[in-house]
Amino acid sequence: MKVIVVGSHGFIGGYLCQKFIQNGWEVVGLDGVNMYKPEQYELFLKHYELRNKRQLPGLSGFYRLDCAQNGAEVARIVRNFRPDVVVNLAGTSVADICKKNTEEAVHSIYQLNANILEALKDYEPVKRYIFSSSSMIYGDFTVESPDEESPKNPKDPYGAIKLGAELLIQSFNRQFNLPYVIIRPSAVYGPLDSNMRVTGIFLTNAHKGKALRINDPNEKLDFTYVEDTAEGFYLAATQEASLNQVFNITRGEGRTILDLAKCIQKHYPNVEIIENMGDEHMGGLVRPMRGGLCIDKARNLLGYDPKYSLEEGVDKYVREWKDIYGG
């Protein structure tokens, strides 16, 4: 089997490419190698080096390519490599960055998605196009555990752009019979994340002996360890039941930001947790009220079974963090 992974050198992309390679797939990577948080350039370079050494040495080919600007080149690569599956993990992946740079976000998410769809619409051998969306499309959760059919009312540009991309994909299915899978991850964390989501911010601060500041200790997220996320994408690529379906691929459990801080504090007992002060997690962004998502559909159709609780995931993350960065 052959797969093209767009966003191969990103956080989830590296883990997913590694999983495909380990299972005998031929994998071609496409990535613009963009640094969305320039202030984290040292971390970005360190992770880029480790990703190439640990996860990506088995790639069958790699193209450094801005797929949003080079649709014709994407189509040429598809025709030459003839993939069975195309996975799109590319584009701006951090909601607060999308708010600051909305035009770039539309370009890197929506236009890139449109270019891939255009490249695939007349390419009959493709078995499915897998798109990484987001739980942010739901906006405020109107039920305790939203399933894939729950109302979508995004509160920020990132969620709105992702929802627009989903609708475009489904229209291509209706117009051109293009097979697809849409995956909605949530709060993915783990080693080699360069974009400093809340888990990475807290772990970095704890490692430096800085206090963990929480604006709203009751804010909940569905924290998902990156290996579980990659497993969900792999199942979507390999299970027939995934065809033309949408899946929440998360832990399926809402946990508070305070829970996260306490999990990290266990490994750094001298670090203080300060509640209701400051806002280091996506500061300035109007964030939706969220929690755990329903993953029954992924469990039943794909056999998806996330392995890592928040405690187990943080334990594994901290061990690898100390191995990578030492003191």
mmCIF file of C-alpha atoms in Angstrom:
data_model
loop_
_atom_site.group_PDB
_atom_site.id
_atom_site.type_symbol
_atom_site.label_atom_id
_atom_site.label_comp_id
_atom_site.label_asym_id
_atom_site.label_seq_id
_atom_site.Cartn_x
_atom_site.Cartn_y
_atom_site.Cartn_z
ATOM 1 C CA MET A 1 0.000 0.000 0.000
ATOM 2 C CA LYS A 2 1.100 3.560 -0.727
ATOM 3 C CA VAL A 3 0.271 6.725 1.185
ATOM 4 C CA ILE A 4 1.037 10.423 0.807
ATOM 5 C CA VAL A 5 1.147 12.275 4.130
ATOM 6 C CA VAL A 6 0.780 16.029 3.722
ATOM 7 C CA GLY A 7 2.263 17.553 6.861
ATOM 8 C CA SER A 8 4.677 14.640 7.254
ATOM 9 C CA HIS A 9 7.168 16.659 9.294
ATOM 10 C CA GLY A 10 4.630 18.045 11.758
ATOM 11 C CA PHE A 11 3.768 16.824 15.224
ATOM 12 C CA ILE A 12 1.119 14.186 14.423
ATOM 13 C CA GLY A 13 2.542 13.652 10.938
ATOM 14 C CA GLY A 14 5.836 12.270 12.216
ATOM 15 C CA TYR A 15 4.108 9.699 14.422
ATOM 16 C CA LEU A 16 1.704 8.672 11.663
ATOM 17 C CA CYS A 17 4.450 8.319 9.032
ATOM 18 C CA GLN A 18 6.386 6.141 11.465
ATOM 19 C CA LYS A 19 3.332 3.939 11.990
ATOM 20 C CA PHE A 20 2.751 3.514 8.252
ATOM 21 C CA ILE A 21 6.426 2.674 7.691
ATOM 22 C CA GLN A 22 6.456 0.137 10.528
ATOM 23 C CA ASN A 23 3.458 -1.579 8.923
ATOM 24 C CA GLY A 24 5.145 -1.915 5.526
ATOM 25 C CA TRP A 25 3.590 0.993 3.625
ATOM 26 C CA GLU A 26 5.430 3.071 1.065
ATOM 27 C CA VAL A 27 5.234 6.620 2.408
ATOM 28 C CA VAL A 28 5.872 9.895 0.595
ATOM 29 C CA GLY A 29 5.933 13.043 2.718
ATOM 30 C CA LEU A 30 4.929 16.555 1.663
ATOM 31 C CA ASP A 31 5.612 19.439 4.011
ATOM 32 C CA GLY A 32 6.340 23.162 3.798
ATOM 33 C CA VAL A 33 8.401 22.890 7.029
ATOM 34 C CA ASN A 34 6.729 25.985 8.467
ATOM 35 C CA MET A 35 7.495 27.383 11.904
ATOM 36 C CA TYR A 36 4.273 28.908 13.243
ATOM 37 C CA LYS A 37 5.810 30.102 16.512
ATOM 38 C CA PRO A 38 9.194 31.663 15.629
ATOM 39 C CA GLU A 39 9.950 32.328 19.303
ATOM 40 C CA GLN A 40 10.201 28.541 19.676
ATOM 41 C CA TYR A 41 12.812 28.179 16.930
ATOM 42 C CA GLU A 42 15.310 26.268 19.097
ATOM 43 C CA LEU A 43 12.636 23.759 20.062
ATOM 44 C CA PHE A 44 11.463 23.549 16.446
ATOM 45 C CA LEU A 45 14.976 22.774 15.170
ATOM 46 C CA LYS A 46 15.616 20.229 17.911
ATOM 47 C CA HIS A 47 12.346 18.433 17.195
ATOM 48 C CA TYR A 48 12.901 18.583 13.431
ATOM 49 C CA GLU A 49 16.251 16.852 13.864
ATOM 50 C CA LEU A 50 14.844 14.187 16.188
ATOM 51 C CA ARG A 51 11.827 13.579 13.953
ATOM 52 C CA ASN A 52 14.067 12.949 10.952
ATOM 53 C CA LYS A 53 16.264 10.573 12.952
ATOM 54 C CA ARG A 54 13.580 8.679 14.841
ATOM 55 C CA GLN A 55 10.389 8.737 12.793
ATOM 56 C CA LEU A 56 11.078 9.531 9.139
ATOM 57 C CA PRO A 57 14.218 7.705 7.914
ATOM 58 C CA GLY A 58 12.012 5.127 6.161
ATOM 59 C CA LEU A 59 10.218 7.614 3.887
ATOM 60 C CA SER A 60 10.106 6.543 0.240
ATOM 61 C CA GLY A 61 10.348 10.193 -0.769
ATOM 62 C CA PHE A 62 9.970 13.725 0.545
ATOM 63 C CA TYR A 63 8.987 17.008 -1.109
ATOM 64 C CA ARG A 64 9.388 20.330 0.663
ATOM 65 C CA LEU A 65 6.313 21.932 -0.795
ATOM 66 C CA ASP A 66 3.716 24.579 0.048
ATOM 67 C CA CYS A 67 0.708 22.619 -1.174
ATOM 68 C CA ALA A 68 -1.557 25.671 -0.864
ATOM 69 C CA GLN A 69 0.468 27.499 -3.507
ATOM 70 C CA ASN A 70 1.457 24.589 -5.725
ATOM 71 C CA GLY A 71 -1.673 22.652 -6.598
ATOM 72 C CA ALA A 72 -0.279 21.541 -9.960
ATOM 73 C CA GLU A 73 2.780 20.063 -8.245
ATOM 74 C CA VAL A 74 0.559 18.198 -5.792
ATOM 75 C CA ALA A 75 -1.363 16.710 -8.730
ATOM 76 C CA ARG A 76 1.910 15.724 -10.447
ATOM 77 C CA ILE A 77 3.167 13.931 -7.317
ATOM 78 C CA VAL A 78 -0.154 12.101 -6.967
ATOM 79 C CA ARG A 79 -0.034 10.916 -10.585
ATOM 80 C CA ASN A 80 3.602 9.791 -10.338
ATOM 81 C CA PHE A 81 3.428 8.041 -6.943
ATOM 82 C CA ARG A 82 -0.111 6.672 -7.363
ATOM 83 C CA PRO A 83 -1.092 6.487 -3.663
ATOM 84 C CA ASP A 84 -3.902 4.374 -2.273
ATOM 85 C CA VAL A 85 -4.465 6.893 0.540
ATOM 86 C CA VAL A 86 -3.742 10.604 1.022
ATOM 87 C CA VAL A 87 -3.672 12.041 4.552
ATOM 88 C CA ASN A 88 -3.816 15.801 5.140
ATOM 89 C CA LEU A 89 -2.362 16.906 8.483
ATOM 90 C CA ALA A 90 -0.991 20.193 7.182
ATOM 91 C CA GLY A 91 -1.730 23.833 7.913
ATOM 92 C CA THR A 92 -1.771 26.144 10.900
ATOM 93 C CA SER A 93 -2.700 23.923 13.823
ATOM 94 C CA VAL A 94 -2.899 26.319 16.768
ATOM 95 C CA ALA A 95 -6.102 28.303 17.345
ATOM 96 C CA ASP A 96 -4.493 31.439 18.778
ATOM 97 C CA ILE A 97 -2.108 31.661 15.819
ATOM 98 C CA CYS A 98 -5.085 31.380 13.454
ATOM 99 C CA LYS A 99 -6.699 34.339 15.227
ATOM 100 C CA LYS A 100 -3.552 36.448 14.794
ATOM 101 C CA ASN A 101 -2.936 35.376 11.185
ATOM 102 C CA THR A 102 -6.347 34.519 9.760
ATOM 103 C CA GLU A 103 -5.368 35.024 6.123
ATOM 104 C CA GLU A 104 -2.470 32.617 6.519
ATOM 105 C CA ALA A 105 -4.767 30.133 8.254
ATOM 106 C CA VAL A 106 -7.297 30.231 5.403
ATOM 107 C CA HIS A 107 -4.454 29.731 2.937
ATOM 108 C CA SER A 108 -2.724 26.909 4.817
ATOM 109 C CA ILE A 109 -5.906 25.024 5.788
ATOM 110 C CA TYR A 110 -8.724 25.773 3.348
ATOM 111 C CA GLN A 111 -6.807 26.502 0.133
ATOM 112 C CA LEU A 112 -4.406 23.628 0.729
ATOM 113 C CA ASN A 113 -7.365 21.302 1.241
ATOM 114 C CA ALA A 114 -8.961 22.587 -1.994
ATOM 115 C CA ASN A 115 -5.756 21.917 -3.944
ATOM 116 C CA ILE A 116 -5.568 18.340 -2.707
ATOM 117 C CA LEU A 117 -9.224 17.776 -3.554
ATOM 118 C CA GLU A 118 -8.640 19.145 -7.056
ATOM 119 C CA ALA A 119 -5.660 16.800 -7.482
ATOM 120 C CA LEU A 120 -7.712 13.787 -6.358
ATOM 121 C CA LYS A 121 -11.141 14.389 -7.888
ATOM 122 C CA ASP A 122 -10.355 12.554 -11.149
ATOM 123 C CA TYR A 123 -7.806 10.166 -9.653
ATOM 124 C CA GLU A 124 -9.790 6.940 -9.394
ATOM 125 C CA PRO A 125 -7.207 4.697 -7.658
ATOM 126 C CA VAL A 126 -7.398 6.694 -4.398
ATOM 127 C CA LYS A 127 -9.231 4.671 -1.768
ATOM 128 C CA ARG A 128 -9.721 7.599 0.601
ATOM 129 C CA TYR A 129 -8.644 11.119 1.422
ATOM 130 C CA ILE A 130 -8.232 11.603 5.172
ATOM 131 C CA PHE A 131 -8.542 15.124 6.545
ATOM 132 C CA SER A 132 -7.554 16.304 10.013
ATOM 133 C CA SER A 133 -10.247 18.639 11.308
ATOM 134 C CA SER A 134 -10.716 19.736 14.941
ATOM 135 C CA SER A 135 -13.042 19.509 17.921
ATOM 136 C CA MET A 136 -13.106 23.332 17.801
ATOM 137 C CA ILE A 137 -15.776 23.100 15.095
ATOM 138 C CA TYR A 138 -18.389 22.276 17.768
ATOM 139 C CA GLY A 139 -17.908 25.573 19.599
ATOM 140 C CA ASP A 140 -19.496 25.474 23.056
ATOM 141 C CA PHE A 141 -20.520 21.910 23.826
ATOM 142 C CA THR A 142 -24.306 21.821 24.016
ATOM 143 C CA VAL A 143 -24.326 18.288 25.429
ATOM 144 C CA GLU A 144 -22.012 16.592 27.893
ATOM 145 C CA SER A 145 -20.331 14.352 25.308
ATOM 146 C CA PRO A 146 -20.911 15.520 21.702
ATOM 147 C CA ASP A 147 -20.943 12.907 18.976
ATOM 148 C CA GLU A 148 -20.191 13.549 15.320
ATOM 149 C CA GLU A 149 -23.756 14.740 14.593
ATOM 150 C CA SER A 150 -23.862 17.315 17.390
ATOM 151 C CA PRO A 151 -24.383 20.994 16.445
ATOM 152 C CA LYS A 152 -21.412 22.856 14.963
ATOM 153 C CA ASN A 153 -21.057 26.495 15.958
ATOM 154 C CA PRO A 154 -17.347 27.452 16.045
ATOM 155 C CA LYS A 155 -16.408 30.494 18.127
ATOM 156 C CA ASP A 156 -13.019 31.206 16.544
ATOM 157 C CA PRO A 157 -11.477 31.423 13.043
ATOM 158 C CA TYR A 158 -9.654 28.101 13.412
ATOM 159 C CA GLY A 159 -12.836 26.118 14.043
ATOM 160 C CA ALA A 160 -14.696 27.971 11.293
ATOM 161 C CA ILE A 161 -11.966 27.337 8.705
ATOM 162 C CA LYS A 162 -11.804 23.652 9.613
ATOM 163 C CA LEU A 163 -15.589 23.333 9.342
ATOM 164 C CA GLY A 164 -15.503 25.021 5.931
ATOM 165 C CA ALA A 165 -12.865 22.535 4.792
ATOM 166 C CA GLU A 166 -15.058 19.641 5.970
ATOM 167 C CA LEU A 167 -18.018 20.925 3.964
ATOM 168 C CA LEU A 168 -15.878 21.309 0.857
ATOM 169 C CA ILE A 169 -14.666 17.712 1.180
ATOM 170 C CA GLN A 170 -18.211 16.394 1.507
ATOM 171 C CA SER A 171 -19.302 18.402 -1.542
ATOM 172 C CA PHE A 172 -16.501 16.768 -3.570
ATOM 173 C CA ASN A 173 -17.801 13.397 -2.441
ATOM 174 C CA ARG A 174 -21.275 14.273 -3.723
ATOM 175 C CA GLN A 175 -20.073 15.869 -6.973
ATOM 176 C CA PHE A 176 -17.097 13.658 -7.885
ATOM 177 C CA ASN A 177 -17.596 10.551 -5.717
ATOM 178 C CA LEU A 178 -14.303 11.289 -3.948
ATOM 179 C CA PRO A 179 -13.926 8.901 -0.969
ATOM 180 C CA TYR A 180 -13.033 10.607 2.299
ATOM 181 C CA VAL A 181 -12.613 10.302 6.049
ATOM 182 C CA ILE A 182 -12.792 13.314 8.368
ATOM 183 C CA ILE A 183 -11.132 13.078 11.775
ATOM 184 C CA ARG A 184 -11.689 15.502 14.648
ATOM 185 C CA PRO A 185 -8.845 15.339 17.198
ATOM 186 C CA SER A 186 -8.699 17.265 20.466
ATOM 187 C CA ALA A 187 -5.916 18.616 22.724
ATOM 188 C CA VAL A 188 -3.226 16.338 21.305
ATOM 189 C CA TYR A 189 -0.042 16.272 23.393
ATOM 190 C CA GLY A 190 3.229 14.400 23.614
ATOM 191 C CA PRO A 191 6.935 14.532 22.719
ATOM 192 C CA LEU A 192 8.179 16.581 19.737
ATOM 193 C CA ASP A 193 5.317 19.106 19.777
ATOM 194 C CA SER A 194 6.907 22.427 18.798
ATOM 195 C CA ASN A 195 3.766 24.575 18.896
ATOM 196 C CA MET A 196 3.531 24.853 22.680
ATOM 197 C CA ARG A 197 -0.015 23.879 23.398
ATOM 198 C CA VAL A 198 -1.056 23.972 27.044
ATOM 199 C CA THR A 199 0.589 20.656 27.976
ATOM 200 C CA GLY A 200 3.894 21.699 26.421
ATOM 201 C CA ILE A 201 3.739 25.137 28.046
ATOM 202 C CA PHE A 202 3.151 23.651 31.499
ATOM 203 C CA LEU A 203 5.828 21.009 31.079
ATOM 204 C CA THR A 204 8.377 23.572 29.866
ATOM 205 C CA ASN A 205 7.618 25.851 32.805
ATOM 206 C CA ALA A 206 7.784 22.990 35.293
ATOM 207 C CA HIS A 207 11.108 21.855 33.845
ATOM 208 C CA LYS A 208 12.431 25.393 34.410
ATOM 209 C CA GLY A 209 11.019 25.590 37.941
ATOM 210 C CA LYS A 210 8.385 28.179 37.006
ATOM 211 C CA ALA A 211 4.871 28.223 38.459
ATOM 212 C CA LEU A 212 1.989 26.740 36.471
ATOM 213 C CA ARG A 213 -0.534 29.553 36.003
ATOM 214 C CA ILE A 214 -4.178 28.659 35.368
ATOM 215 C CA ASN A 215 -6.768 31.237 34.439
ATOM 216 C CA ASP A 216 -9.786 28.919 34.789
ATOM 217 C CA PRO A 217 -9.082 25.731 36.765
ATOM 218 C CA ASN A 218 -12.446 24.307 35.673
ATOM 219 C CA GLU A 219 -11.776 24.602 31.916
ATOM 220 C CA LYS A 220 -11.969 21.119 30.438
ATOM 221 C CA LEU A 221 -10.289 19.540 27.416
ATOM 222 C CA ASP A 222 -10.260 16.047 25.944
ATOM 223 C CA PHE A 223 -6.501 15.508 26.304
ATOM 224 C CA THR A 224 -5.304 12.876 23.813
ATOM 225 C CA TYR A 225 -1.824 11.368 23.755
ATOM 226 C CA VAL A 226 -0.291 11.658 20.292
ATOM 227 C CA GLU A 227 0.243 7.913 19.830
ATOM 228 C CA ASP A 228 -3.487 7.333 20.319
ATOM 229 C CA THR A 229 -4.210 10.051 17.746
ATOM 230 C CA ALA A 230 -1.860 8.438 15.222
ATOM 231 C CA GLU A 231 -3.510 5.063 15.819
ATOM 232 C CA GLY A 232 -6.904 6.581 15.019
ATOM 233 C CA PHE A 233 -5.639 7.981 11.721
ATOM 234 C CA TYR A 234 -4.038 4.654 10.836
ATOM 235 C CA LEU A 235 -7.294 2.794 11.499
ATOM 236 C CA ALA A 236 -9.117 5.305 9.300
ATOM 237 C CA ALA A 237 -6.687 4.448 6.494
ATOM 238 C CA THR A 238 -7.004 0.683 6.860
ATOM 239 C CA GLN A 239 -10.558 -0.131 7.982
ATOM 240 C CA GLU A 240 -13.247 -0.369 5.291
ATOM 241 C CA ALA A 241 -15.875 0.902 7.722
ATOM 242 C CA SER A 242 -14.184 4.319 7.773
ATOM 243 C CA LEU A 243 -15.198 5.159 4.197
ATOM 244 C CA ASN A 244 -17.067 8.480 3.883
ATOM 245 C CA GLN A 245 -17.382 8.819 7.641
ATOM 246 C CA VAL A 246 -16.541 11.438 10.285
ATOM 247 C CA PHE A 247 -14.900 10.396 13.559
ATOM 248 C CA ASN A 248 -14.021 11.985 16.875
ATOM 249 C CA ILE A 249 -10.545 10.594 17.578
ATOM 250 C CA THR A 250 -9.798 11.577 21.179
ATOM 251 C CA ARG A 251 -9.388 10.059 24.615
ATOM 252 C CA GLY A 252 -13.141 10.500 25.123
ATOM 253 C CA GLU A 253 -12.739 12.009 28.589
ATOM 254 C CA GLY A 254 -12.998 15.624 29.712
ATOM 255 C CA ARG A 255 -10.303 16.651 32.212
ATOM 256 C CA THR A 256 -9.651 20.063 33.720
ATOM 257 C CA ILE A 257 -6.590 22.231 33.192
ATOM 258 C CA LEU A 258 -6.056 21.863 36.949
ATOM 259 C CA ASP A 259 -5.983 18.060 36.537
ATOM 260 C CA LEU A 260 -3.253 18.512 33.937
ATOM 261 C CA ALA A 261 -1.235 20.813 36.193
ATOM 262 C CA LYS A 262 -1.458 18.344 39.088
ATOM 263 C CA CYS A 263 -0.318 15.470 36.845
ATOM 264 C CA ILE A 264 2.762 17.485 35.896
ATOM 265 C CA GLN A 265 3.338 18.654 39.483
ATOM 266 C CA LYS A 266 3.716 15.001 40.565
ATOM 267 C CA HIS A 267 6.935 14.906 38.549
ATOM 268 C CA TYR A 268 8.053 18.378 39.648
ATOM 269 C CA PRO A 269 6.829 18.583 43.276
ATOM 270 C CA ASN A 270 8.542 21.896 43.997
ATOM 271 C CA VAL A 271 6.607 23.688 41.248
ATOM 272 C CA GLU A 272 3.687 25.821 42.416
ATOM 273 C CA ILE A 273 0.225 25.854 40.817
ATOM 274 C CA ILE A 274 -1.396 29.308 40.792
ATOM 275 C CA GLU A 275 -5.123 29.441 40.036
ATOM 276 C CA ASN A 276 -7.188 32.334 38.660
ATOM 277 C CA MET A 277 -4.137 34.322 37.643
ATOM 278 C CA GLY A 278 -2.697 34.917 34.193
ATOM 279 C CA ASP A 279 -3.516 33.040 31.029
ATOM 280 C CA GLU A 280 -0.740 31.075 29.363
ATOM 281 C CA HIS A 281 -3.074 28.822 27.390
ATOM 282 C CA MET A 282 -4.115 30.508 24.100
ATOM 283 C CA GLY A 283 -4.186 33.935 25.701
ATOM 284 C CA GLY A 284 -6.725 36.389 24.293
ATOM 285 C CA LEU A 285 -8.653 33.765 22.348
ATOM 286 C CA VAL A 286 -12.407 33.423 22.921
ATOM 287 C CA ARG A 287 -12.393 29.721 23.691
ATOM 288 C CA PRO A 288 -15.415 27.428 23.602
ATOM 289 C CA MET A 289 -16.640 25.609 26.681
ATOM 290 C CA ARG A 290 -15.621 22.033 26.023
ATOM 291 C CA GLY A 291 -15.070 18.681 27.684
ATOM 292 C CA GLY A 292 -14.933 15.057 26.569
ATOM 293 C CA LEU A 293 -16.152 13.933 23.152
ATOM 294 C CA CYS A 294 -18.139 10.802 22.369
ATOM 295 C CA ILE A 295 -15.886 8.257 20.616
ATOM 296 C CA ASP A 296 -18.404 5.394 20.414
ATOM 297 C CA LYS A 297 -18.514 5.582 16.619
ATOM 298 C CA ALA A 298 -14.732 5.165 16.316
ATOM 299 C CA ARG A 299 -14.777 2.341 18.855
ATOM 300 C CA ASN A 300 -17.575 0.473 17.067
ATOM 301 C CA LEU A 301 -16.578 0.991 13.411
ATOM 302 C CA LEU A 302 -12.781 1.177 13.634
ATOM 303 C CA GLY A 303 -11.933 -0.744 16.774
ATOM 304 C CA TYR A 304 -10.322 2.423 18.130
ATOM 305 C CA ASP A 305 -9.292 1.997 21.762
ATOM 306 C CA PRO A 306 -7.154 4.823 23.193
ATOM 307 C CA LYS A 307 -4.520 3.482 25.556
ATOM 308 C CA TYR A 308 -3.360 6.486 27.547
ATOM 309 C CA SER A 309 -5.234 8.227 30.339
ATOM 310 C CA LEU A 310 -4.074 11.753 31.142
ATOM 311 C CA GLU A 311 -1.958 10.397 34.018
ATOM 312 C CA GLU A 312 -0.358 7.709 31.844
ATOM 313 C CA GLY A 313 0.209 10.077 28.941
ATOM 314 C CA VAL A 314 1.829 12.749 31.100
ATOM 315 C CA ASP A 315 4.055 10.105 32.748
ATOM 316 C CA LYS A 316 5.266 8.947 29.336
ATOM 317 C CA TYR A 317 5.639 12.526 28.061
ATOM 318 C CA VAL A 318 7.733 13.556 31.090
ATOM 319 C CA ARG A 319 10.036 10.527 30.784
ATOM 320 C CA GLU A 320 10.719 11.264 27.115
ATOM 321 C CA TRP A 321 11.035 15.002 27.820
ATOM 322 C CA LYS A 322 13.775 14.367 30.393
ATOM 323 C CA ASP A 323 15.475 11.973 27.998
ATOM 324 C CA ILE A 324 15.493 14.599 25.224
ATOM 325 C CA TYR A 325 16.376 17.698 27.265
ATOM 326 C CA GLY A 326 18.111 16.327 30.345
ATOM 327 C CA GLY A 327 18.442 19.040 33.001
#
